[in-house]
Amino acid sequence: MRCLFVSLPKQSKSSAKHKTCKSGGYCKAKKREIGGIKVENKLYVSYAPHIRSKENVSETMLDVLIALIPALAAGVYFFGVRALFAVLVSVACSVAFESLWNMLLKKKNTVGDMSAAVTGVLLAFCLPPSIPLWIVIIGDFFAIVIVKGFFGGLGQNIVNPALAARAFLLACWPVDMTNYTLPFTNLFSGEAVSSATPLVSEIKPSYFELFIGKIPGCIGEVSAVCLIIGGIYLLVKKRIDFVIPVCYIAGVGIFGALFGDGFLFSVLSGGVILAGIFMATDYVTSPVTAKGQAIYAIFAALVTAVIRKFGGYPEGVTYAILMANILTPLIDKFAVPKKFGYVKKAKNAQKEAL
């Protein structure tokens, strides 16, 4: 449950009653009467001070799309127009499915917030360049309708839609989902030379190739430098916080080094940087507090490294973050922020004694 600040009418006595509550503001308000009508507040009210902002969802999503442009350019450069087609189809279908779903339920059309477009891009980034377009369309339907729509729309989904769709596609069509292609092969056609991902290849690419993205892999995950540029943009625009990306990416590197795979190789291979910057930081499915975010990211990093080392599938990013998403409500429950200005009784007693 997200922390929300609810302004109650002046006539309501709930505010005065709430000040005497021992929870200090982090509790469920009891039933009360406002204008003769019984109202039950089921929202959690966070500790003061409360921050108000004029920013909206569409502005945030636009910044995310801008941050994804360098990685998209790298994907098209290395894998050709086939990669661009996959991204465009994914975005178009995601937007169309969201619009149709809203029409079916007679709800307000939310296409304008651009969240569906972001989901479409992120899903395409998680797919190999040679993926059949009909699989992309099925993935978009699963992400927008099943994962997002069935749970109530934006802000209500319990897991990241793009990663959930990727996990679904991987379970249904594992061969197509792991058919990676070499860079610079048949850039203007649908055919390509297949190759293994660096995680399972016997001949390891150089760190420079891993950094710029000249490796087999998914469309948007190969170029670490372009993803980092996008991440810096989001940090500068204050769309994401540094806690989750740093803890997750560094955690994967540290656990990978402990398991014998090397720090840099663990970080630069697979979808670690893409997921750490653009997916694990999803507002809806990640914890609220910095402490909770650190726990969430380190847990996901550990699961990623364990699946890579001991699992039957070489890449564990998808399942690791989905597991962390599911645990987010539990993490939020125990990683409760302290009340503003709160000092422990023991410290107060010591100060008074002095």
Coordinates of C-alpha atoms in Angstrom, one line a residue:
M1 CA 0.0 0.0 0.0
R2 CA 1.4 3.4 -1.0
C3 CA 1.7 6.2 1.4
L4 CA -1.0 8.8 0.7
F5 CA -1.9 12.2 2.3
V6 CA -5.6 12.7 2.6
S7 CA -7.0 16.1 3.4
L8 CA -10.2 15.7 5.5
P9 CA -13.0 18.4 5.7
K10 CA -12.6 20.9 8.5
Q11 CA -15.9 19.7 10.1
S12 CA -14.4 16.2 10.6
K13 CA -13.0 15.5 14.1
S14 CA -10.8 12.7 12.6
S15 CA -7.8 15.0 12.4
A16 CA -7.8 15.9 16.1
K17 CA -8.5 12.3 17.0
H18 CA -5.7 11.2 14.8
K19 CA -3.2 13.4 16.6
T20 CA -3.7 11.4 19.7
C21 CA -3.2 8.1 18.0
K22 CA -0.1 6.3 19.2
S23 CA 0.9 5.2 15.6
G24 CA 1.9 8.8 14.8
G25 CA 0.0 8.8 11.5
Y26 CA 0.8 5.3 10.1
C27 CA -2.5 3.6 10.8
K28 CA -5.8 2.7 9.4
A29 CA -8.4 5.4 10.3
K30 CA -11.5 4.1 12.0
K31 CA -15.1 4.6 10.8
R32 CA -16.2 8.2 11.2
E33 CA -19.2 10.3 10.2
I34 CA -18.9 13.2 7.8
G35 CA -22.1 15.1 7.2
G36 CA -24.2 12.3 8.6
I37 CA -22.6 9.7 6.3
K38 CA -20.4 6.9 7.7
V39 CA -17.1 6.7 6.0
E40 CA -14.3 4.2 6.4
N41 CA -10.9 5.3 5.4
K42 CA -8.8 2.3 4.3
L43 CA -5.8 4.3 3.1
Y44 CA -2.5 4.5 5.0
V45 CA -1.4 8.0 5.9
S46 CA 2.3 8.5 5.9
Y47 CA 4.3 10.5 8.4
A48 CA 4.6 14.2 8.0
P49 CA 6.1 16.3 6.4
H50 CA 4.1 15.6 3.2
I51 CA 5.4 16.7 -0.2
R52 CA 3.1 17.9 -2.9
S53 CA 4.1 17.9 -6.5
K54 CA 2.6 19.1 -9.8
E55 CA 4.3 16.3 -11.8
N56 CA 2.0 13.8 -13.5
V57 CA 2.2 10.3 -14.9
S58 CA 2.6 11.3 -18.5
E59 CA 5.6 13.6 -17.8
T60 CA 7.3 10.7 -16.0
M61 CA 6.6 8.2 -18.7
L62 CA 7.8 10.7 -21.4
D63 CA 11.1 11.0 -19.5
V64 CA 11.4 7.2 -19.4
L65 CA 10.8 6.9 -23.1
I66 CA 13.5 9.6 -23.7
A67 CA 15.9 7.7 -21.5
L68 CA 15.3 4.5 -23.6
I69 CA 16.2 6.1 -26.9
P70 CA 20.0 5.5 -26.6
A71 CA 19.4 1.8 -26.0
L72 CA 16.9 1.6 -28.8
A73 CA 19.4 3.3 -31.2
A74 CA 22.1 0.7 -30.1
G75 CA 19.7 -2.2 -30.7
V76 CA 18.8 -1.0 -34.2
Y77 CA 22.5 -0.3 -35.0
F78 CA 23.6 -3.8 -33.9
F79 CA 20.6 -5.9 -35.1
G80 CA 19.1 -3.8 -37.9
V81 CA 15.6 -2.7 -38.8
R82 CA 14.1 -6.0 -37.6
A83 CA 14.7 -4.8 -34.0
L84 CA 13.0 -1.5 -34.8
F85 CA 10.0 -3.3 -36.3
A86 CA 9.6 -5.4 -33.1
V87 CA 9.7 -2.3 -30.9
L88 CA 7.2 -0.4 -33.0
V89 CA 4.8 -3.3 -33.2
S90 CA 5.1 -3.8 -29.5
V91 CA 4.3 -0.2 -28.7
A92 CA 1.4 0.0 -31.1
C93 CA -0.2 -3.2 -29.8
S94 CA 0.3 -2.2 -26.2
V95 CA -1.4 1.1 -26.8
A96 CA -4.2 -0.6 -28.8
F97 CA -4.9 -3.2 -26.1
E98 CA -5.0 -0.6 -23.4
S99 CA -7.5 1.5 -25.4
L100 CA -9.7 -1.5 -26.2
W101 CA -9.6 -2.7 -22.6
N102 CA -10.8 0.8 -21.4
M103 CA -13.5 0.8 -24.0
L104 CA -14.7 -2.6 -23.0
L105 CA -14.9 -1.6 -19.4
K106 CA -16.3 1.8 -20.2
K107 CA -13.5 3.4 -18.4
K108 CA -11.6 6.6 -19.1
N109 CA -9.0 6.1 -21.8
T110 CA -5.6 6.2 -20.2
V111 CA -3.5 5.9 -23.3
G112 CA -2.4 9.5 -22.9
D113 CA -0.4 8.7 -19.8
M114 CA 2.0 6.8 -22.0
S115 CA 2.4 4.0 -19.5
A116 CA 1.3 1.5 -22.2
A117 CA 4.0 2.8 -24.6
V118 CA 6.6 2.3 -21.9
T119 CA 5.5 -1.2 -21.3
G120 CA 5.6 -1.9 -25.0
V121 CA 9.2 -0.7 -25.3
L122 CA 10.4 -2.5 -22.3
L123 CA 8.8 -5.8 -23.4
A124 CA 10.4 -5.5 -26.8
F125 CA 13.8 -4.7 -25.2
C126 CA 13.5 -8.0 -23.4
L127 CA 13.1 -10.0 -26.6
P128 CA 15.6 -11.3 -29.1
P129 CA 15.8 -9.5 -32.5
S130 CA 14.6 -12.6 -34.4
I131 CA 11.4 -13.0 -32.4
P132 CA 8.3 -13.6 -34.5
L133 CA 6.1 -10.6 -34.4
W134 CA 3.0 -12.7 -33.5
I135 CA 4.8 -13.6 -30.2
V136 CA 5.4 -10.0 -29.6
I137 CA 1.7 -9.3 -29.9
I138 CA 0.7 -12.1 -27.5
G139 CA 3.2 -10.7 -25.0
D140 CA 1.7 -7.2 -25.3
F141 CA -1.8 -8.7 -24.7
F142 CA -0.6 -10.6 -21.6
A143 CA 1.2 -7.5 -20.2
I144 CA -1.5 -4.9 -20.7
V145 CA -4.7 -7.0 -20.3
I146 CA -3.8 -9.8 -17.9
V147 CA -1.1 -8.3 -15.7
K148 CA -2.2 -4.7 -15.8
G149 CA -5.9 -4.6 -16.7
F150 CA -7.2 -7.5 -14.7
F151 CA -5.7 -6.0 -11.5
G152 CA -7.3 -2.6 -12.0
G153 CA -4.9 -0.7 -14.3
L154 CA -2.0 1.6 -13.7
G155 CA -0.9 1.6 -10.1
Q156 CA -2.7 -1.7 -9.2
N157 CA -0.6 -4.4 -10.8
I158 CA 1.5 -6.4 -8.3
V159 CA 4.3 -7.3 -10.7
N160 CA 6.1 -5.5 -13.5
P161 CA 3.9 -6.1 -16.7
A162 CA 6.8 -6.3 -19.1
L163 CA 8.8 -8.8 -17.0
A164 CA 5.7 -10.9 -16.3
A165 CA 5.0 -11.1 -20.1
R166 CA 8.6 -12.1 -20.8
A167 CA 8.3 -14.9 -18.2
F168 CA 5.1 -16.0 -19.8
L169 CA 6.5 -16.0 -23.3
L170 CA 9.7 -17.8 -22.1
A171 CA 7.5 -20.6 -20.6
C172 CA 5.4 -20.9 -23.8
W173 CA 8.0 -20.5 -26.6
P174 CA 11.5 -21.1 -25.0
V175 CA 13.2 -21.8 -28.4
D176 CA 12.1 -18.5 -30.0
M177 CA 12.8 -16.6 -26.8
T178 CA 16.4 -17.8 -26.6
N179 CA 17.3 -17.6 -30.3
Y180 CA 19.8 -14.8 -30.1
T181 CA 21.5 -13.4 -33.2
L182 CA 25.0 -12.0 -33.8
P183 CA 25.3 -8.2 -34.4
F184 CA 25.7 -6.9 -37.9
T185 CA 24.2 -9.9 -39.6
N186 CA 21.6 -9.2 -42.3
L187 CA 20.6 -5.9 -40.9
F188 CA 17.8 -5.3 -43.4
S189 CA 16.1 -8.7 -43.4
G190 CA 14.4 -11.0 -40.9
E191 CA 17.1 -13.6 -41.2
A192 CA 20.1 -13.7 -38.9
V193 CA 22.9 -15.9 -37.7
S194 CA 22.1 -17.5 -34.4
S195 CA 24.5 -17.5 -31.5
A196 CA 24.5 -18.2 -27.8
T197 CA 24.2 -15.5 -25.2
P198 CA 27.5 -14.6 -23.5
L199 CA 26.2 -16.2 -20.3
V200 CA 26.4 -19.7 -21.8
S201 CA 28.9 -19.1 -24.6
E202 CA 32.3 -20.9 -24.2
I203 CA 34.1 -18.0 -25.9
K204 CA 33.6 -15.0 -23.7
P205 CA 33.4 -11.5 -25.4
S206 CA 35.8 -8.8 -24.2
Y207 CA 34.7 -6.3 -21.6
F208 CA 34.7 -3.6 -24.3
E209 CA 32.3 -5.6 -26.4
L210 CA 30.0 -6.2 -23.4
F211 CA 30.1 -2.5 -22.5
I212 CA 29.2 -1.1 -26.0
G213 CA 26.8 -4.0 -26.8
K214 CA 28.5 -5.9 -29.6
I215 CA 27.2 -9.2 -28.3
P216 CA 24.3 -11.6 -29.0
G217 CA 21.4 -10.8 -26.8
C218 CA 18.0 -9.1 -26.5
I219 CA 17.2 -5.9 -28.4
G220 CA 17.5 -3.4 -25.6
E221 CA 19.8 -5.1 -23.1
V222 CA 23.1 -5.4 -24.9
S223 CA 24.5 -1.9 -24.7
A224 CA 25.5 -1.1 -21.1
V225 CA 26.8 2.3 -22.0
C226 CA 23.5 3.4 -23.6
L227 CA 21.5 2.1 -20.7
I228 CA 23.7 3.9 -18.3
I229 CA 23.3 7.2 -20.2
G230 CA 19.5 6.7 -19.9
G231 CA 19.8 6.0 -16.2
I232 CA 21.9 9.1 -15.7
Y233 CA 19.1 11.1 -17.5
L234 CA 16.5 9.7 -15.1
L235 CA 18.6 10.4 -12.1
V236 CA 19.1 14.0 -13.2
K237 CA 15.4 14.4 -13.8
K238 CA 14.8 12.8 -10.4
R239 CA 12.5 10.2 -11.9
I240 CA 14.3 7.4 -10.1
D241 CA 16.4 7.2 -6.9
F242 CA 19.9 5.7 -6.9
V243 CA 19.2 3.1 -4.2
I244 CA 17.6 0.3 -6.3
P245 CA 19.9 0.5 -9.3
V246 CA 23.1 0.7 -7.3
C247 CA 22.1 -2.0 -4.8
Y248 CA 20.8 -4.3 -7.5
I249 CA 23.6 -3.9 -10.1
A250 CA 26.4 -3.9 -7.5
G251 CA 24.7 -6.8 -5.7
V252 CA 24.7 -8.9 -8.8
G253 CA 28.3 -8.2 -9.4
I254 CA 29.3 -9.0 -5.8
F255 CA 27.3 -12.2 -5.7
G256 CA 28.5 -13.2 -9.2
A257 CA 32.1 -12.7 -8.1
L258 CA 31.5 -14.8 -5.0
F259 CA 30.2 -17.6 -7.3
G260 CA 33.2 -17.3 -9.5
D261 CA 31.8 -15.5 -12.5
G262 CA 33.6 -12.2 -12.0
F263 CA 32.1 -8.8 -11.0
L264 CA 32.2 -7.0 -14.4
F265 CA 31.1 -10.0 -16.4
S266 CA 28.1 -10.6 -14.1
V267 CA 27.1 -6.9 -14.4
L268 CA 27.6 -6.4 -18.1
S269 CA 26.1 -9.6 -19.4
G270 CA 22.4 -10.3 -19.6
G271 CA 19.7 -7.9 -18.6
V272 CA 21.1 -6.7 -15.3
I273 CA 21.6 -3.0 -16.2
L274 CA 18.3 -2.8 -18.1
A275 CA 16.3 -4.3 -15.3
G276 CA 18.2 -2.5 -12.6
I277 CA 17.5 1.0 -14.0
F278 CA 14.2 0.7 -15.8
M279 CA 12.3 -2.3 -14.3
A280 CA 13.3 -2.8 -10.7
T281 CA 12.6 0.9 -10.1
D282 CA 9.0 0.7 -11.1
Y283 CA 7.0 2.9 -8.7
V284 CA 4.1 0.5 -8.3
T285 CA 6.0 -2.7 -7.7
S286 CA 9.0 -1.5 -5.6
P287 CA 9.1 -0.5 -1.9
V288 CA 8.5 3.1 -0.7
T289 CA 11.3 3.7 1.8
A290 CA 15.1 3.7 1.1
K291 CA 15.6 0.9 3.6
G292 CA 12.9 -1.2 1.9
Q293 CA 14.4 -0.5 -1.5
A294 CA 17.8 -1.6 -0.4
I295 CA 16.4 -4.9 0.9
Y296 CA 14.3 -5.4 -2.2
A297 CA 17.3 -4.8 -4.6
I298 CA 19.7 -7.0 -2.6
F299 CA 17.2 -9.8 -2.5
A300 CA 16.7 -9.6 -6.3
A301 CA 20.4 -9.5 -6.8
L302 CA 21.0 -12.6 -4.8
V303 CA 18.2 -14.5 -6.6
T304 CA 19.6 -13.4 -9.9
A305 CA 23.1 -14.7 -9.1
V306 CA 21.7 -18.0 -7.6
I307 CA 19.6 -18.7 -10.7
R308 CA 22.5 -17.9 -13.0
K309 CA 24.9 -20.2 -11.1
F310 CA 22.6 -23.1 -10.1
G311 CA 19.4 -22.8 -12.1
G312 CA 18.5 -24.5 -15.4
Y313 CA 18.2 -21.2 -17.2
P314 CA 21.3 -19.0 -17.6
E315 CA 19.5 -15.6 -17.0
G316 CA 17.8 -15.1 -13.7
V317 CA 16.9 -11.4 -13.9
T318 CA 13.3 -11.8 -14.9
Y319 CA 12.3 -14.3 -12.2
A320 CA 14.4 -12.5 -9.5
I321 CA 12.7 -9.2 -10.0
L322 CA 9.2 -10.8 -10.2
M323 CA 9.9 -12.5 -6.9
A324 CA 11.0 -9.2 -5.4
N325 CA 7.9 -7.5 -6.7
I326 CA 5.7 -10.1 -4.9
L327 CA 7.5 -9.5 -1.7
T328 CA 7.2 -5.7 -1.9
P329 CA 4.1 -5.4 0.3
L330 CA 5.8 -7.5 3.0
I331 CA 8.9 -5.4 2.8
D332 CA 6.9 -2.2 3.0
K333 CA 5.1 -3.6 6.1
F334 CA 8.4 -4.0 8.0
A335 CA 10.5 -1.2 6.5
V336 CA 8.2 1.5 8.0
P337 CA 9.7 5.0 8.1
K338 CA 10.4 6.7 11.4
K339 CA 8.2 9.6 12.4
F340 CA 9.6 13.0 11.5
G341 CA 11.6 14.3 14.5
Y342 CA 11.1 11.1 16.4
V343 CA 13.8 10.3 19.1
K344 CA 13.9 7.1 21.1
K345 CA 12.9 7.3 24.7
A346 CA 16.2 6.1 25.9
K347 CA 18.0 8.9 24.2
N348 CA 15.5 11.4 25.6
A349 CA 16.1 10.1 29.1
Q350 CA 19.9 10.4 28.7
K351 CA 19.6 14.0 27.5
E352 CA 17.3 14.9 30.3
A353 CA 19.8 13.4 32.8
L354 CA 22.6 15.5 31.4

